[in-house]
Short mmCIF file of C-alpha atoms and ligand atoms in Angstrom, two decimals:
data_model
loop_
_atom_site.label_atom_id
_atom_site.label_comp_id
_atom_site.label_asym_id
_atom_site.label_seq_id
_atom_site.Cartn_x
_atom_site.Cartn_y
_atom_site.Cartn_z
CA UNK L 1247 7.40 22.51 -26.67
CA UNK L 1248 7.38 22.33 -22.92
CA UNK L 1249 4.60 20.44 -21.31
CA UNK L 1250 2.63 22.02 -18.52
CA UNK L 1251 3.04 20.45 -15.11
CA UNK L 1252 4.47 17.32 -13.55
CA UNK L 1253 4.32 15.93 -10.01
CA UNK L 1254 7.23 13.66 -9.04
CA UNK L 1255 7.29 11.74 -5.77
CA UNK L 1256 10.54 10.31 -4.39
CA UNK L 1257 10.38 7.59 -1.72
CA UNK L 1258 12.62 7.29 1.32
CA UNK L 1259 15.17 5.00 -0.33
CA UNK L 1260 15.58 7.49 -3.20
CA UNK L 1261 16.77 10.17 -0.75
CA UNK L 1262 18.44 7.91 1.82
CA UNK L 1263 21.80 9.75 1.83
CA UNK L 1264 23.58 12.84 0.49
CA UNK L 1265 24.64 11.19 -2.77
CA UNK L 1266 21.09 10.06 -3.47
CA UNK L 1267 19.67 13.49 -2.64
CA UNK L 1268 22.13 14.95 -5.18
CA UNK L 1269 20.97 12.40 -7.72
CA UNK L 1270 17.32 13.34 -7.16
CA UNK L 1271 18.21 17.04 -7.40
CA UNK L 1272 19.88 16.46 -10.80
CA UNK L 1273 16.88 14.53 -12.00
CA UNK L 1274 14.45 17.19 -10.91
CA UNK L 1275 16.53 19.91 -12.58
CA UNK L 1276 16.56 17.88 -15.81
CA UNK L 1277 12.77 17.53 -15.56
CA UNK L 1278 12.46 21.32 -15.37
CA UNK L 1279 13.86 21.57 -18.91
CA UNK L 1280 10.95 19.46 -20.16
CA UNK L 1281 8.08 20.80 -18.08
CA UNK L 1282 7.06 24.37 -17.30
CA UNK L 1283 6.19 23.51 -13.73
CA UNK L 1284 7.72 20.86 -11.48
CA UNK L 1285 6.28 19.88 -8.10
CA UNK L 1286 8.22 17.33 -6.07
CA UNK L 1287 6.91 15.34 -3.08
CA UNK L 1288 9.47 13.64 -0.83
CA UNK L 1289 9.38 10.97 1.86
CA UNK L 1290 11.66 11.00 4.89
CA UNK L 1291 15.28 9.91 4.42
CA UNK L 1292 15.66 6.10 4.43
CA UNK L 1293 14.20 4.56 7.57
CA UNK L 1294 13.79 7.83 9.46
CA UNK L 1295 10.07 7.37 10.10
CA UNK L 1296 10.63 3.92 11.66
CA UNK L 1297 13.45 5.29 13.78
CA UNK L 1298 11.35 8.18 15.06
CA UNK L 1299 8.55 5.78 15.94
CA UNK L 1300 10.96 3.48 17.79
CA UNK L 1301 12.27 6.42 19.84
CA UNK L 1302 8.76 7.32 20.93
CA UNK L 1303 8.09 3.77 22.08
CA UNK L 1304 11.28 3.81 24.14
CA UNK L 1305 9.76 6.66 26.09
CA UNK L 1306 6.18 5.49 26.39
CA UNK L 1307 4.14 2.37 25.71
CA UNK L 1308 1.25 4.48 24.61
CA UNK L 1309 2.28 7.80 23.10
CA UNK L 1310 -0.68 9.94 22.04
CA UNK L 1311 -1.50 10.13 18.36
CA UNK L 1312 -1.19 13.90 18.27
CA UNK L 1313 2.39 13.80 19.54
CA UNK L 1314 3.21 10.92 17.19
CA UNK L 1315 2.13 13.07 14.26
CA UNK L 1316 4.16 15.98 15.56
CA UNK L 1317 7.16 13.64 15.69
CA UNK L 1318 6.71 11.49 12.57
CA UNK L 1319 6.03 14.46 10.30
CA UNK L 1320 9.50 15.88 10.99
CA UNK L 1321 11.26 13.28 8.82
CA UNK L 1322 9.80 14.73 5.64
CA UNK L 1323 10.66 18.26 6.70
CA UNK L 1324 14.34 17.31 6.70
CA UNK L 1325 14.36 15.66 3.27
CA UNK L 1326 12.25 18.44 1.80
CA UNK L 1327 14.59 21.21 2.95
CA UNK L 1328 17.71 19.26 1.95
CA UNK L 1329 16.37 18.67 -1.55
CA UNK L 1330 15.54 22.36 -2.02
CA UNK L 1331 19.05 23.23 -0.82
CA UNK L 1332 20.57 20.70 -3.25
CA UNK L 1333 18.56 22.07 -6.18
CA UNK L 1334 19.59 25.63 -5.38
CA UNK L 1335 23.16 24.34 -5.24
CA UNK L 1336 22.71 23.34 -8.88
CA UNK L 1337 21.75 26.90 -9.72
CA UNK L 1338 17.98 26.44 -10.01
CA UNK L 1339 15.42 28.28 -7.98
CA UNK L 1340 13.54 26.08 -5.56
CA UNK L 1341 11.41 26.38 -2.42
CA UNK L 1342 10.35 23.80 0.19
CA UNK L 1343 6.98 23.70 1.94
CA UNK L 1344 5.29 21.56 4.57
CA UNK L 1345 1.85 20.12 3.82
CA UNK L 1346 0.37 22.70 6.18
CA UNK L 1347 2.10 25.57 4.40
CA UNK L 1348 0.56 24.64 1.07
CA UNK L 1349 -2.92 24.25 2.54
CA UNK L 1350 -3.35 20.47 2.72
CA UNK L 1351 -6.24 20.49 5.18
CA UNK L 1352 -7.15 17.18 6.84
CA UNK L 1353 -9.65 15.91 9.37
CA UNK L 1354 -8.49 15.37 12.95
CA UNK L 1355 -7.85 11.59 12.79
CA UNK L 1356 -4.23 11.75 13.88
CA UNK L 1357 -1.87 9.10 12.38
CA UNK L 1358 -4.38 8.26 9.62
CA UNK L 1359 -5.88 11.60 8.68
CA UNK L 1360 -7.95 12.12 5.54
CA UNK L 1361 -7.38 15.05 3.22
CA UNK L 1362 -10.42 17.30 3.10
CA UNK L 1363 -9.22 20.03 0.78
CA UNK L 1364 -6.08 21.48 -0.71
CA UNK L 1365 -5.94 25.14 -1.51
CA UNK L 1366 -2.44 25.10 -3.12
CA UNK L 1367 -2.32 28.89 -3.52
CA UNK L 1368 1.29 29.04 -2.38
CA UNK L 1369 2.31 26.29 -4.77
CA UNK L 1370 0.75 28.10 -7.72
CA UNK L 1371 2.40 31.37 -6.74
CA UNK L 1372 5.83 29.73 -6.42
CA UNK L 1373 5.37 27.94 -9.76
CA UNK L 1374 4.45 31.24 -11.40
CA UNK L 1375 7.72 32.61 -10.04
CA UNK L 1376 9.41 29.77 -11.93
CA UNK L 1377 10.47 27.93 -8.76
CA UNK L 1378 10.73 24.16 -8.42
CA UNK L 1379 8.35 23.41 -5.55
CA UNK L 1380 9.24 20.71 -3.00
CA UNK L 1381 6.48 19.53 -0.63
CA UNK L 1382 6.76 17.24 2.40
CA UNK L 1383 4.90 14.00 1.77
CA UNK L 1384 2.64 12.21 4.26
CA UNK L 1385 1.20 15.17 6.16
CA UNK L 1386 -1.30 17.94 6.41
CA UNK L 1387 -2.80 20.24 8.97
CA UNK L 1388 -6.20 20.46 10.68
CA UNK L 1389 -8.43 23.54 10.68
CA UNK L 1390 -7.05 24.09 14.21
CA UNK L 1391 -3.45 24.09 12.92
CA UNK L 1392 -2.47 20.73 14.37
CA UNK L 1393 -0.09 18.69 12.22
CA UNK L 1394 -1.51 15.36 11.04
CA UNK L 1395 -0.08 12.42 9.08
CA UNK L 1396 -1.85 10.45 6.35
CA UNK L 1397 -0.94 6.90 7.40
CA UNK L 1398 2.29 5.03 6.65
CA UNK L 1399 3.36 5.31 3.04
CA UNK L 1400 1.26 8.48 2.84
CA UNK L 1401 3.66 10.42 0.62
CA UNK L 1402 2.13 8.59 -2.34
CA UNK L 1403 -1.22 10.04 -1.33
CA UNK L 1404 0.24 13.56 -1.10
CA UNK L 1405 1.58 13.20 -4.64
CA UNK L 1406 -1.68 11.90 -6.08
CA UNK L 1407 -3.75 14.53 -4.27
CA UNK L 1408 -1.48 17.34 -5.50
CA UNK L 1409 -1.56 15.96 -9.05
CA UNK L 1410 -5.36 16.09 -8.89
CA UNK L 1411 -5.50 19.61 -7.39
CA UNK L 1412 -2.95 21.06 -9.82
CA UNK L 1413 -4.38 19.14 -12.81
CA UNK L 1414 -0.90 17.77 -13.48
CA UNK L 1415 -0.21 16.24 -16.88
CA UNK L 1416 2.03 13.54 -15.41
CA UNK L 1417 2.40 11.97 -11.95
CA UNK L 1418 5.53 9.91 -11.40
CA UNK L 1419 6.23 7.76 -8.34
CA UNK L 1420 9.97 7.14 -7.93
CA UNK L 1421 11.12 4.24 -5.80
CA UNK L 1422 14.04 1.81 -5.50
CA UNK L 1423 12.55 -0.80 -7.83
CA UNK L 1424 11.98 -0.16 -11.50
CA UNK L 1425 8.26 -0.86 -11.52
CA UNK L 1426 5.57 -3.32 -10.47
CA UNK L 1427 6.57 -6.94 -10.97
CA UNK L 1428 4.52 -10.04 -11.72
CA UNK L 1429 5.66 -11.23 -8.30
CA UNK L 1430 8.42 -10.55 -5.76
CA UNK L 1431 11.69 -10.89 -7.75
CA UNK L 1432 13.44 -11.95 -4.51
CA UNK L 1433 11.32 -15.10 -4.56
CA UNK L 1434 11.03 -15.75 -8.29
CA UNK L 1435 13.97 -15.04 -10.57
CA UNK L 1436 11.80 -14.99 -13.68
CA UNK L 1437 9.56 -12.25 -12.27
CA UNK L 1438 8.93 -9.71 -14.98
CA UNK L 1439 8.23 -5.99 -14.92
CA UNK L 1440 4.62 -5.26 -15.83
CA UNK L 1441 4.32 -2.48 -18.44
CA UNK L 1442 0.69 -1.54 -17.82
CA UNK L 1443 -1.62 -2.51 -14.97
CA UNK L 1444 -5.10 -1.31 -13.99
CA UNK L 1445 -5.91 0.62 -10.82
CA UNK L 1446 -8.09 -2.28 -9.69
CA UNK L 1447 -5.32 -4.83 -10.14
CA UNK L 1448 -2.80 -2.60 -8.41
CA UNK L 1449 -5.18 -1.98 -5.51
CA UNK L 1450 -5.76 -5.68 -5.12
CA UNK L 1451 -2.04 -6.47 -5.31
CA UNK L 1452 -1.22 -3.72 -2.80
CA UNK L 1453 -3.76 -4.98 -0.28
CA UNK L 1454 -2.69 -8.61 -0.80
CA UNK L 1455 0.96 -8.00 -0.04
CA UNK L 1456 2.73 -6.13 -2.87
CA UNK L 1457 4.43 -3.28 -1.09
CA UNK L 1458 5.27 -0.80 -3.80
CA UNK L 1459 2.51 1.76 -3.24
CA UNK L 1460 0.14 2.86 -0.50
CA UNK L 1461 -3.30 1.39 -1.26
CA UNK L 1462 -5.22 4.56 -0.38
CA UNK L 1463 -3.26 6.59 -2.90
CA UNK L 1464 -4.26 4.18 -5.66
CA UNK L 1465 -7.91 4.48 -4.62
CA UNK L 1466 -7.70 8.25 -5.03
CA UNK L 1467 -5.85 7.96 -8.36
CA UNK L 1468 -8.59 5.62 -9.57
CA UNK L 1469 -11.40 7.90 -8.41
CA UNK L 1470 -9.99 10.89 -10.31
CA UNK L 1471 -8.46 8.81 -13.11
CA UNK L 1472 -4.89 10.04 -12.62
CA UNK L 1473 -2.52 7.68 -14.47
CA UNK L 1474 0.57 6.92 -12.40
CA UNK L 1475 4.04 6.02 -13.59
CA UNK L 1476 5.95 3.94 -11.03
CA UNK L 1477 9.67 3.91 -11.81
CA UNK L 1478 13.15 3.80 -10.34
CA UNK L 1479 15.08 6.87 -9.26
CA UNK L 1480 18.30 5.00 -10.09
CA UNK L 1481 17.66 4.43 -13.79
CA UNK L 1482 16.18 6.19 -16.81
CA UNK L 1483 14.16 3.15 -17.83
CA UNK L 1484 10.39 3.35 -18.11
CA UNK L 1485 8.61 1.70 -15.22
CA UNK L 1486 4.98 0.55 -14.88
CA UNK L 1487 1.94 2.61 -15.88
CA UNK L 1488 -1.10 2.27 -13.62
CA UNK L 1489 -4.21 3.19 -15.60
CA UNK L 1490 -7.96 2.78 -15.90
CA UNK L 1491 -8.92 -0.28 -17.96
CA UNK L 1492 -7.98 0.28 -21.59
CA UNK L 1493 -7.57 -1.68 -24.80
CA UNK L 1494 -3.81 -1.31 -24.75
CA UNK L 1495 -3.63 -3.76 -21.86
CA UNK L 1496 -2.41 -7.21 -22.68
CA UNK L 1497 -5.24 -9.73 -22.47
CA UNK L 1498 -4.20 -11.99 -19.62
CA UNK L 1499 -6.24 -13.68 -16.94
CA UNK L 1500 -3.61 -13.37 -14.21
CA UNK L 1501 -1.46 -10.27 -13.94
CA UNK L 1502 0.50 -11.16 -10.83
CA UNK L 1503 1.05 -13.41 -7.80
CA UNK L 1504 1.39 -11.96 -4.30
CA UNK L 1505 2.03 -13.38 -0.87
CA UNK L 1506 1.71 -12.16 2.68
CA UNK L 1507 3.18 -13.93 5.68
CA UNK L 1508 2.06 -11.46 8.32
CA UNK L 1509 -1.30 -12.90 9.20
CA UNK L 1510 -2.46 -15.36 11.83
CA UNK L 1511 -5.48 -17.62 12.06
CA UNK L 1512 -7.87 -18.02 14.98
CA UNK L 1513 -10.57 -20.72 15.20
CA UNK L 1514 -13.49 -20.75 17.61
CA UNK L 1515 -14.72 -24.32 17.97
CA UNK L 1516 -18.24 -25.40 18.75
CA UNK L 1517 -20.00 -22.10 18.34
CA UNK L 1518 -23.74 -22.52 19.05
CA UNK L 1519 -25.24 -22.72 15.54
CA UNK L 1520 -28.05 -20.23 15.79
CA UNK L 1521 -28.85 -16.82 14.34
CA UNK L 1522 -26.75 -14.00 15.77
CA UNK L 1523 -23.64 -15.95 16.80
CA UNK L 1524 -21.38 -14.71 13.98
CA UNK L 1525 -22.79 -11.24 14.30
CA UNK L 1526 -21.87 -11.12 18.00
CA UNK L 1527 -18.34 -12.42 17.43
CA UNK L 1528 -17.45 -10.02 14.66
CA UNK L 1529 -19.18 -7.03 16.23
CA UNK L 1530 -17.08 -7.48 19.35
CA UNK L 1531 -13.90 -7.97 17.37
CA UNK L 1532 -14.65 -4.82 15.37
CA UNK L 1533 -15.29 -2.89 18.57
CA UNK L 1534 -11.85 -3.98 19.79
CA UNK L 1535 -10.41 -2.49 16.60
CA UNK L 1536 -9.34 -5.84 15.12
CA UNK L 1537 -9.11 -6.05 11.32
CA UNK L 1538 -10.56 -9.43 10.45
CA UNK L 1539 -9.84 -10.74 6.98
CA UNK L 1540 -10.75 -14.16 5.58
CA UNK L 1541 -13.61 -15.82 7.45
CA UNK L 1542 -14.64 -19.44 7.09
CA UNK L 1543 -17.51 -21.17 8.84
CA UNK L 1544 -17.68 -24.93 8.71
CA UNK L 1545 -20.88 -26.87 8.35
CA UNK L 1546 -22.04 -28.37 11.59
CA UNK L 1547 -22.69 -32.08 11.39
CA UNK L 1548 -25.22 -32.16 14.16
CA UNK L 1549 -26.70 -28.79 13.16
CA UNK L 1550 -26.06 -27.46 16.66
CA UNK L 1551 -22.46 -26.42 16.74
CA UNK L 1552 -20.13 -24.92 14.16
CA UNK L 1553 -16.46 -23.89 13.89
CA UNK L 1554 -15.59 -20.39 12.76
CA UNK L 1555 -12.06 -19.48 11.58
CA UNK L 1556 -10.73 -16.08 10.59
CA UNK L 1557 -7.42 -14.36 9.97
CA UNK L 1558 -6.03 -11.21 11.56
CA UNK L 1559 -2.82 -9.21 10.98
CA UNK L 1560 0.14 -10.56 13.00
CA UNK L 1561 0.45 -7.22 14.75
CA UNK L 1562 -3.06 -7.64 16.22
CA UNK L 1563 -2.78 -11.34 17.03
CA UNK L 1564 -2.30 -11.09 20.81
CA UNK L 1565 -5.14 -8.66 21.23
CA UNK L 1566 -7.37 -10.62 18.86
CA UNK L 1567 -6.74 -13.89 20.70
CA UNK L 1568 -7.51 -12.37 24.10
CA UNK L 1569 -10.67 -10.76 22.76
CA UNK L 1570 -11.78 -13.99 21.08
CA UNK L 1571 -11.36 -15.97 24.31
CA UNK L 1572 -13.65 -13.56 26.13
CA UNK L 1573 -16.23 -13.68 23.37
CA UNK L 1574 -16.19 -17.48 23.26
CA UNK L 1575 -16.92 -17.61 26.95
CA UNK L 1576 -19.80 -15.16 26.67
CA UNK L 1577 -21.53 -17.06 23.88
CA UNK L 1578 -20.83 -20.51 25.27
CA UNK L 1579 -18.50 -21.66 22.50
CA UNK L 1580 -15.77 -24.29 22.84
CA UNK L 1581 -12.01 -24.11 22.67
CA UNK L 1582 -9.96 -21.61 20.72
CA UNK L 1583 -7.25 -22.77 18.31
CA UNK L 1584 -4.64 -20.49 16.85
CA UNK L 1585 -2.05 -20.74 14.11
CA UNK L 1586 0.53 -18.08 13.45
CA UNK L 1587 2.35 -20.11 10.83
CA UNK L 1588 0.12 -19.24 7.92
CA UNK L 1589 0.63 -17.36 4.68
CA UNK L 1590 -1.71 -16.00 2.05
CA UNK L 1591 -0.85 -16.56 -1.60
CA UNK L 1592 -2.99 -14.82 -4.18
CA UNK L 1593 -3.35 -14.53 -7.92
CA UNK L 1594 -4.67 -11.22 -9.25
CA UNK L 1595 -5.97 -10.19 -12.68
CA UNK L 1596 -8.91 -8.30 -14.21
CA UNK L 1597 -9.00 -10.92 -16.97
CA UNK L 1598 -10.44 -13.39 -14.45
CA UNK L 1599 -13.81 -11.84 -15.08
CA UNK L 1600 -13.83 -13.35 -18.55
CA UNK L 1601 -11.52 -16.36 -18.16
CA UNK L 1602 -13.21 -19.22 -16.30
CA UNK L 1603 -11.22 -21.92 -14.53
CA UNK L 1604 -8.54 -19.80 -12.87
CA UNK L 1605 -9.46 -20.99 -9.38
CA UNK L 1606 -9.38 -24.63 -10.43
CA UNK L 1607 -5.97 -24.13 -12.02
CA UNK L 1608 -4.65 -22.47 -8.88
CA UNK L 1609 -5.89 -25.26 -6.58
CA UNK L 1610 -4.53 -27.92 -8.92
CA UNK L 1611 -1.11 -26.25 -8.96
CA UNK L 1612 -0.99 -26.22 -5.16
CA UNK L 1613 -2.13 -29.85 -5.05
CA UNK L 1614 0.53 -30.89 -7.58
CA UNK L 1615 3.07 -29.37 -5.20
CA UNK L 1616 1.57 -31.18 -2.19
CA UNK L 1617 0.57 -27.91 -0.57
CA UNK L 1618 -2.55 -28.13 1.55
CA UNK L 1619 -5.09 -25.31 1.32
CA UNK L 1620 -6.41 -24.16 4.65
CA UNK L 1621 -8.85 -21.44 3.61
CA UNK L 1622 -9.95 -19.89 0.33
CA UNK L 1623 -11.32 -16.46 -0.50
CA UNK L 1624 -12.06 -14.75 -3.76
CA UNK L 1625 -12.90 -11.31 -5.05
CA UNK L 1626 -13.97 -10.44 -8.56
CA UNK L 1627 -10.35 -10.16 -9.68
CA UNK L 1628 -8.38 -12.25 -7.17
CA UNK L 1629 -8.20 -15.67 -5.57
CA UNK L 1630 -6.37 -16.20 -2.27
CA UNK L 1631 -5.42 -19.39 -0.46
CA UNK L 1632 -4.24 -19.60 3.12
CA UNK L 1633 -1.47 -22.20 3.41
CA UNK L 1634 1.31 -23.15 5.80
CA UNK L 1635 3.92 -20.39 5.63
CA UNK L 1636 6.74 -22.90 5.08
CA UNK L 1637 5.39 -23.44 1.57
CA UNK L 1638 5.02 -19.80 0.59
CA UNK L 1639 7.97 -19.47 -1.77
CA UNK L 1640 7.28 -22.82 -3.40
CA UNK L 1641 3.64 -21.88 -3.96
CA UNK L 1642 4.51 -18.49 -5.42
CA UNK L 1643 7.07 -20.02 -7.80
CA UNK L 1644 4.70 -22.74 -8.93
CA UNK L 1645 1.81 -20.34 -9.57
CA UNK L 1646 4.03 -17.85 -11.37
CA UNK L 1647 5.12 -20.63 -13.68
CA UNK L 1648 1.69 -22.18 -14.17
CA UNK L 1649 0.18 -18.87 -15.28
CA UNK L 1650 3.16 -18.18 -17.58
CA UNK L 1651 3.91 -14.88 -15.93
CA UNK L 1652 7.61 -14.97 -16.70
CA UNK L 1653 7.00 -15.27 -20.41
CA UNK L 1654 4.47 -12.75 -21.56
N1 LIG J 2261 7.82 8.45 5.68
C1 LIG J 2261 6.49 7.93 5.76
C2 LIG J 2261 6.53 6.44 5.99
O1 LIG J 2261 7.61 5.86 6.06
C3 LIG J 2261 5.68 8.25 4.57
C4 LIG J 2261 6.16 7.66 3.26
O2 LIG J 2261 7.26 7.15 3.16
O3 LIG J 2261 5.39 7.68 2.31
O4 LIG J 2261 5.52 5.83 6.13
MG1 MG J 2262 7.19 4.83 1.38
#
């Protein structure tokens, strides 16, 4: 018996050229024999979105967000139409829509808009007419009919939001890797595909450097409990299921190791050690739009001065440094040190909640490899160390081995 409805999302690399678009079209047509209704969400071809962005910056240092959305949203319109054309070429009925056409209404925050509601009337009508529906990922429209985009990687969010609205039975995320791995297979040969992972673990891994899915889309999938299947568009093999906690999950303390080299560290020395100093610093940084991550404050020996270090994304480093220098002057702090040669390595796993000693084991592993730890942060299900970026690969390999991730 045919199942009801499936949402399939294909990433940019899956539709990067004509051959790959044909491949996706064949796959979608095959899916239609198993499901009554098929809705497909596509990203822009290959690196189109990056290329469009680069063109804008050749014309202006500061293009407005509204025009950027107008521009960046066009990539998906191309892939969407081409896929519908390819599917029709295979003799199946298909129709392409933009996010606006299918009623994906967002707020007005251009370049990182939030979906407010989806009416999906046109999708339902087209499905009832037995058409395969193709929708542009990554975009919606405001109440005033301005095109908006949902933030980079936003096609994942389109897919999850449509799966929720249409009460889809299955939501598949197709990409160029065959699932979520215990760590980056380019760094560790023994990296292993994870069969089942929780939303929380995936969210943590995505925000700590794993780049398979957009973090916001996982948040939404978690909120509405929409299981996701991340798999490759180039093979038939099963990928990774992302699910709410369940008993079927293997009992392990550490599910994966991630790393991120695109952060920098800033230290403000000799901050007057009195109430309100940290509040001032981080309020001003927030006002400047800087995303501060790990923060460490050192004890002051004389109880009068203290050093405060924090990390920021590489992309915001110049702005963050300039802002910090101004702040330091205003509050009478000392010199500013900076270090762009840092990396964050993290271990992630829900099992940490019930397995003590994971942090100690991580620190010991780094020590055994003569890797100095600069800063440490933890969440309920992750531990991160900031180290010198030269040691990143070595640290990842050693941790992957220590926690037996290649063998489970
Ligand atoms: N094409 C958009 C981007 O590159 C959206 C997506 O791929 O999900 O960010
Ligand atoms: Mg993408």
